[in-house]
Amino acid sequence: MNRMHLVLIGRIREDLSELQRIADRIQLAWERASQTGDDFYIDGTALNLHSFYTGFEVIFELIATSFDESKLKGKNWHQELPRQMAAEIPMVRAAVISTESRKSLDEYRGFRHVVRNVYAFNLDPDRMEHLVKDLPVVFERLHSEIVQFLQGIEAANNDQNNE
């Protein structure tokens, strides 16, 4: 197997483990916010929702630079990167994620923008609630799609090595 691909696969698998920890922290912080009404748990939930999206963006950037050999630029690159990952690039790579996952991630990306641009005490828990509730399904689907992509890379590299 190509050494670069081995490094990439290892890095992405590690990132997926970290994203699982982030997803767990989101659920825990939200549960504590609901139980106590403490705004600091809302802030913690928001920060981890921010990290959740950012973690997937890091994975996508790794794939874009390693396989697509392109790094998006311009003011809309954050919007375009998930679109690129949902696209199959003939003779380069399969789609990394589904269109459904891309659309789900758009909501988390939008919320990350809010977290970056408003004061924490202005965050709207009602807007966060559906992101938190949808997170287990969104995470599981994304995790599964990315693992399937990685397995495809491994299989293709194994086929090349066996020729």
PDB file of C-alpha atoms in Angstrom:
ATOM      1  CA  MET A   1       0.000   0.000   0.000  1.00  0.00           C
ATOM      2  CA  ASN A   2       1.123   3.519  -0.768  1.00  0.00           C
ATOM      3  CA  ARG A   3       2.818   4.962   2.338  1.00  0.00           C
ATOM      4  CA  MET A   4       1.003   8.297   1.949  1.00  0.00           C
ATOM      5  CA  HIS A   5      -2.326   6.460   1.940  1.00  0.00           C
ATOM      6  CA  LEU A   6      -1.395   4.510   5.070  1.00  0.00           C
ATOM      7  CA  VAL A   7      -0.562   7.743   6.879  1.00  0.00           C
ATOM      8  CA  LEU A   8      -3.787   9.346   5.674  1.00  0.00           C
ATOM      9  CA  ILE A   9      -5.913   6.379   6.716  1.00  0.00           C
ATOM     10  CA  GLY A  10      -4.303   6.297  10.166  1.00  0.00           C
ATOM     11  CA  ARG A  11      -4.795  10.014  10.653  1.00  0.00           C
ATOM     12  CA  ILE A  12      -8.430   9.927   9.565  1.00  0.00           C
ATOM     13  CA  ARG A  13      -9.203   6.965  11.815  1.00  0.00           C
ATOM     14  CA  GLU A  14      -7.667   8.847  14.750  1.00  0.00           C
ATOM     15  CA  ASP A  15      -9.723  11.928  13.862  1.00  0.00           C
ATOM     16  CA  LEU A  16     -12.891   9.794  13.739  1.00  0.00           C
ATOM     17  CA  SER A  17     -12.128   8.551  17.271  1.00  0.00           C
ATOM     18  CA  GLU A  18     -11.735  12.125  18.449  1.00  0.00           C
ATOM     19  CA  LEU A  19     -15.008  13.051  16.772  1.00  0.00           C
ATOM     20  CA  GLN A  20     -16.733  10.254  18.691  1.00  0.00           C
ATOM     21  CA  ARG A  21     -15.430  11.795  21.921  1.00  0.00           C
ATOM     22  CA  ILE A  22     -16.722  15.211  20.816  1.00  0.00           C
ATOM     23  CA  ALA A  23     -20.147  13.740  19.987  1.00  0.00           C
ATOM     24  CA  ASP A  24     -20.283  12.143  23.442  1.00  0.00           C
ATOM     25  CA  ARG A  25     -19.339  15.450  25.094  1.00  0.00           C
ATOM     26  CA  ILE A  26     -22.091  17.255  23.190  1.00  0.00           C
ATOM     27  CA  GLN A  27     -24.685  14.826  24.474  1.00  0.00           C
ATOM     28  CA  LEU A  28     -23.381  15.043  28.043  1.00  0.00           C
ATOM     29  CA  ALA A  29     -23.190  18.841  28.078  1.00  0.00           C
ATOM     30  CA  TRP A  30     -26.688  19.132  26.619  1.00  0.00           C
ATOM     31  CA  GLU A  31     -28.061  16.689  29.183  1.00  0.00           C
ATOM     32  CA  ARG A  32     -26.492  18.692  32.015  1.00  0.00           C
ATOM     33  CA  ALA A  33     -27.772  21.963  30.535  1.00  0.00           C
ATOM     34  CA  SER A  34     -31.274  20.482  30.444  1.00  0.00           C
ATOM     35  CA  GLN A  35     -31.017  19.229  34.038  1.00  0.00           C
ATOM     36  CA  THR A  36     -29.470  22.326  35.597  1.00  0.00           C
ATOM     37  CA  GLY A  37     -30.408  25.217  33.305  1.00  0.00           C
ATOM     38  CA  ASP A  38     -26.773  26.330  33.583  1.00  0.00           C
ATOM     39  CA  ASP A  39     -25.786  28.508  30.608  1.00  0.00           C
ATOM     40  CA  PHE A  40     -22.196  27.322  30.864  1.00  0.00           C
ATOM     41  CA  TYR A  41     -23.315  23.869  29.721  1.00  0.00           C
ATOM     42  CA  ILE A  42     -25.028  25.540  26.753  1.00  0.00           C
ATOM     43  CA  ASP A  43     -21.721  27.255  25.982  1.00  0.00           C
ATOM     44  CA  GLY A  44     -19.898  23.918  26.247  1.00  0.00           C
ATOM     45  CA  THR A  45     -22.422  22.295  23.924  1.00  0.00           C
ATOM     46  CA  ALA A  46     -21.977  25.102  21.400  1.00  0.00           C
ATOM     47  CA  LEU A  47     -18.198  24.889  21.512  1.00  0.00           C
ATOM     48  CA  ASN A  48     -18.301  21.141  20.959  1.00  0.00           C
ATOM     49  CA  LEU A  49     -20.818  21.505  18.103  1.00  0.00           C
ATOM     50  CA  HIS A  50     -18.292  23.910  16.586  1.00  0.00           C
ATOM     51  CA  SER A  51     -15.542  21.310  17.024  1.00  0.00           C
ATOM     52  CA  PHE A  52     -17.760  18.579  15.580  1.00  0.00           C
ATOM     53  CA  TYR A  53     -18.086  20.336  12.238  1.00  0.00           C
ATOM     54  CA  THR A  54     -14.468  21.502  12.256  1.00  0.00           C
ATOM     55  CA  GLY A  55     -13.265  17.925  12.775  1.00  0.00           C
ATOM     56  CA  PHE A  56     -15.028  16.746   9.640  1.00  0.00           C
ATOM     57  CA  GLU A  57     -13.723  19.727   7.735  1.00  0.00           C
ATOM     58  CA  VAL A  58     -10.154  18.732   8.710  1.00  0.00           C
ATOM     59  CA  ILE A  59     -10.757  15.206   7.390  1.00  0.00           C
ATOM     60  CA  PHE A  60     -12.145  16.602   4.157  1.00  0.00           C
ATOM     61  CA  GLU A  61      -9.153  18.899   3.723  1.00  0.00           C
ATOM     62  CA  LEU A  62      -6.823  15.910   4.135  1.00  0.00           C
ATOM     63  CA  ILE A  63      -8.706  14.017   1.444  1.00  0.00           C
ATOM     64  CA  ALA A  64      -8.867  17.031  -0.865  1.00  0.00           C
ATOM     65  CA  THR A  65      -5.138  17.647  -0.709  1.00  0.00           C
ATOM     66  CA  SER A  66      -4.103  13.968  -0.808  1.00  0.00           C
ATOM     67  CA  PHE A  67      -6.462  12.583  -3.454  1.00  0.00           C
ATOM     68  CA  ASP A  68      -7.981  15.500  -5.312  1.00  0.00           C
ATOM     69  CA  GLU A  69      -4.669  17.348  -5.207  1.00  0.00           C
ATOM     70  CA  SER A  70      -6.561  20.567  -4.713  1.00  0.00           C
ATOM     71  CA  LYS A  71      -7.115  22.929  -1.849  1.00  0.00           C
ATOM     72  CA  LEU A  72     -10.161  25.109  -2.232  1.00  0.00           C
ATOM     73  CA  LYS A  73      -9.652  28.837  -1.929  1.00  0.00           C
ATOM     74  CA  GLY A  74     -11.831  31.892  -1.828  1.00  0.00           C
ATOM     75  CA  LYS A  75     -14.429  33.120   0.600  1.00  0.00           C
ATOM     76  CA  ASN A  76     -16.842  30.220  -0.018  1.00  0.00           C
ATOM     77  CA  TRP A  77     -14.395  27.324   0.338  1.00  0.00           C
ATOM     78  CA  HIS A  78     -16.080  26.210   3.587  1.00  0.00           C
ATOM     79  CA  GLN A  79     -19.329  25.713   1.655  1.00  0.00           C
ATOM     80  CA  GLU A  80     -17.668  24.074  -1.322  1.00  0.00           C
ATOM     81  CA  LEU A  81     -15.549  21.520   0.540  1.00  0.00           C
ATOM     82  CA  PRO A  82     -18.471  19.282   1.636  1.00  0.00           C
ATOM     83  CA  ARG A  83     -19.860  19.527  -1.915  1.00  0.00           C
ATOM     84  CA  GLN A  84     -16.522  18.329  -3.236  1.00  0.00           C
ATOM     85  CA  MET A  85     -16.545  15.409  -0.785  1.00  0.00           C
ATOM     86  CA  ALA A  86     -20.043  14.373  -1.925  1.00  0.00           C
ATOM     87  CA  ALA A  87     -18.902  14.250  -5.543  1.00  0.00           C
ATOM     88  CA  GLU A  88     -17.330  11.252  -7.195  1.00  0.00           C
ATOM     89  CA  ILE A  89     -14.252  12.263  -9.131  1.00  0.00           C
ATOM     90  CA  PRO A  90     -13.913   9.771 -11.993  1.00  0.00           C
ATOM     91  CA  MET A  91     -10.606   7.892 -12.050  1.00  0.00           C
ATOM     92  CA  VAL A  92      -9.521   9.695  -8.859  1.00  0.00           C
ATOM     93  CA  ARG A  93     -11.815   8.670  -6.006  1.00  0.00           C
ATOM     94  CA  ALA A  94     -15.319   7.678  -5.027  1.00  0.00           C
ATOM     95  CA  ALA A  95     -17.609  10.110  -3.258  1.00  0.00           C
ATOM     96  CA  VAL A  96     -16.557  10.341   0.383  1.00  0.00           C
ATOM     97  CA  ILE A  97     -19.980  11.241   1.780  1.00  0.00           C
ATOM     98  CA  SER A  98     -23.563  11.143   0.569  1.00  0.00           C
ATOM     99  CA  THR A  99     -25.594  14.143  -0.506  1.00  0.00           C
ATOM    100  CA  GLU A 100     -27.724  13.585   2.604  1.00  0.00           C
ATOM    101  CA  SER A 101     -24.651  13.877   4.835  1.00  0.00           C
ATOM    102  CA  ARG A 102     -23.513  16.984   2.982  1.00  0.00           C
ATOM    103  CA  LYS A 103     -26.868  18.630   3.595  1.00  0.00           C
ATOM    104  CA  SER A 104     -26.771  17.674   7.281  1.00  0.00           C
ATOM    105  CA  LEU A 105     -23.276  19.100   7.627  1.00  0.00           C
ATOM    106  CA  ASP A 106     -24.437  22.399   6.125  1.00  0.00           C
ATOM    107  CA  GLU A 107     -26.525  22.968   9.250  1.00  0.00           C
ATOM    108  CA  TYR A 108     -23.544  22.312  11.538  1.00  0.00           C
ATOM    109  CA  ARG A 109     -21.338  24.547   9.393  1.00  0.00           C
ATOM    110  CA  GLY A 110     -23.918  27.317   9.653  1.00  0.00           C
ATOM    111  CA  PHE A 111     -24.047  26.943  13.417  1.00  0.00           C
ATOM    112  CA  ARG A 112     -20.252  27.007  13.625  1.00  0.00           C
ATOM    113  CA  HIS A 113     -20.403  30.371  11.842  1.00  0.00           C
ATOM    114  CA  VAL A 114     -22.823  31.619  14.506  1.00  0.00           C
ATOM    115  CA  VAL A 115     -20.545  30.415  17.324  1.00  0.00           C
ATOM    116  CA  ARG A 116     -17.623  32.257  15.764  1.00  0.00           C
ATOM    117  CA  ASN A 117     -19.523  35.487  15.283  1.00  0.00           C
ATOM    118  CA  VAL A 118     -21.785  36.070  18.285  1.00  0.00           C
ATOM    119  CA  TYR A 119     -21.198  36.360  21.986  1.00  0.00           C
ATOM    120  CA  ALA A 120     -21.833  33.095  23.811  1.00  0.00           C
ATOM    121  CA  PHE A 121     -24.604  34.581  25.926  1.00  0.00           C
ATOM    122  CA  ASN A 122     -26.535  35.307  22.707  1.00  0.00           C
ATOM    123  CA  LEU A 123     -26.632  31.669  21.564  1.00  0.00           C
ATOM    124  CA  ASP A 124     -30.121  30.285  21.000  1.00  0.00           C
ATOM    125  CA  PRO A 125     -30.611  26.920  22.761  1.00  0.00           C
ATOM    126  CA  ASP A 126     -33.700  26.243  20.633  1.00  0.00           C
ATOM    127  CA  ARG A 127     -31.571  26.357  17.481  1.00  0.00           C
ATOM    128  CA  MET A 128     -29.031  24.053  19.091  1.00  0.00           C
ATOM    129  CA  GLU A 129     -31.570  21.487  20.240  1.00  0.00           C
ATOM    130  CA  HIS A 130     -32.270  19.923  16.855  1.00  0.00           C
ATOM    131  CA  LEU A 131     -28.522  19.820  16.056  1.00  0.00           C
ATOM    132  CA  VAL A 132     -27.887  17.947  19.308  1.00  0.00           C
ATOM    133  CA  LYS A 133     -30.810  15.571  18.787  1.00  0.00           C
ATOM    134  CA  ASP A 134     -29.829  14.836  15.165  1.00  0.00           C
ATOM    135  CA  LEU A 135     -26.147  14.434  16.000  1.00  0.00           C
ATOM    136  CA  PRO A 136     -26.075  10.672  16.798  1.00  0.00           C
ATOM    137  CA  VAL A 137     -27.652   9.793  13.441  1.00  0.00           C
ATOM    138  CA  VAL A 138     -25.575  12.339  11.513  1.00  0.00           C
ATOM    139  CA  PHE A 139     -22.360  11.196  13.169  1.00  0.00           C
ATOM    140  CA  GLU A 140     -23.060   7.496  12.628  1.00  0.00           C
ATOM    141  CA  ARG A 141     -23.869   8.043   8.948  1.00  0.00           C
ATOM    142  CA  LEU A 142     -20.766  10.194   8.353  1.00  0.00           C
ATOM    143  CA  HIS A 143     -18.557   7.791  10.299  1.00  0.00           C
ATOM    144  CA  SER A 144     -19.850   4.845   8.284  1.00  0.00           C
ATOM    145  CA  GLU A 145     -19.421   6.643   4.948  1.00  0.00           C
ATOM    146  CA  ILE A 146     -15.863   7.728   5.730  1.00  0.00           C
ATOM    147  CA  VAL A 147     -14.868   4.270   6.984  1.00  0.00           C
ATOM    148  CA  GLN A 148     -16.339   2.785   3.799  1.00  0.00           C
ATOM    149  CA  PHE A 149     -14.285   5.274   1.766  1.00  0.00           C
ATOM    150  CA  LEU A 150     -11.126   4.297   3.662  1.00  0.00           C
ATOM    151  CA  GLN A 151     -11.837   0.612   3.110  1.00  0.00           C
ATOM    152  CA  GLY A 152     -12.182   1.335  -0.601  1.00  0.00           C
ATOM    153  CA  ILE A 153      -8.755   2.985  -0.603  1.00  0.00           C
ATOM    154  CA  GLU A 154      -7.271  -0.008   1.215  1.00  0.00           C
ATOM    155  CA  ALA A 155      -8.884  -2.464  -1.217  1.00  0.00           C
ATOM    156  CA  ALA A 156      -7.692  -0.518  -4.264  1.00  0.00           C
ATOM    157  CA  ASN A 157      -4.158  -0.328  -2.888  1.00  0.00           C
ATOM    158  CA  ASN A 158      -4.178  -4.049  -2.045  1.00  0.00           C
ATOM    159  CA  ASP A 159      -5.356  -4.858  -5.580  1.00  0.00           C
ATOM    160  CA  GLN A 160      -2.497  -2.763  -7.026  1.00  0.00           C
ATOM    161  CA  ASN A 161       0.034  -4.472  -4.770  1.00  0.00           C
ATOM    162  CA  ASN A 162      -1.227  -7.920  -5.762  1.00  0.00           C
ATOM    163  CA  GLU A 163      -0.837  -7.271  -9.482  1.00  0.00           C
TER     164      GLU A 163
END
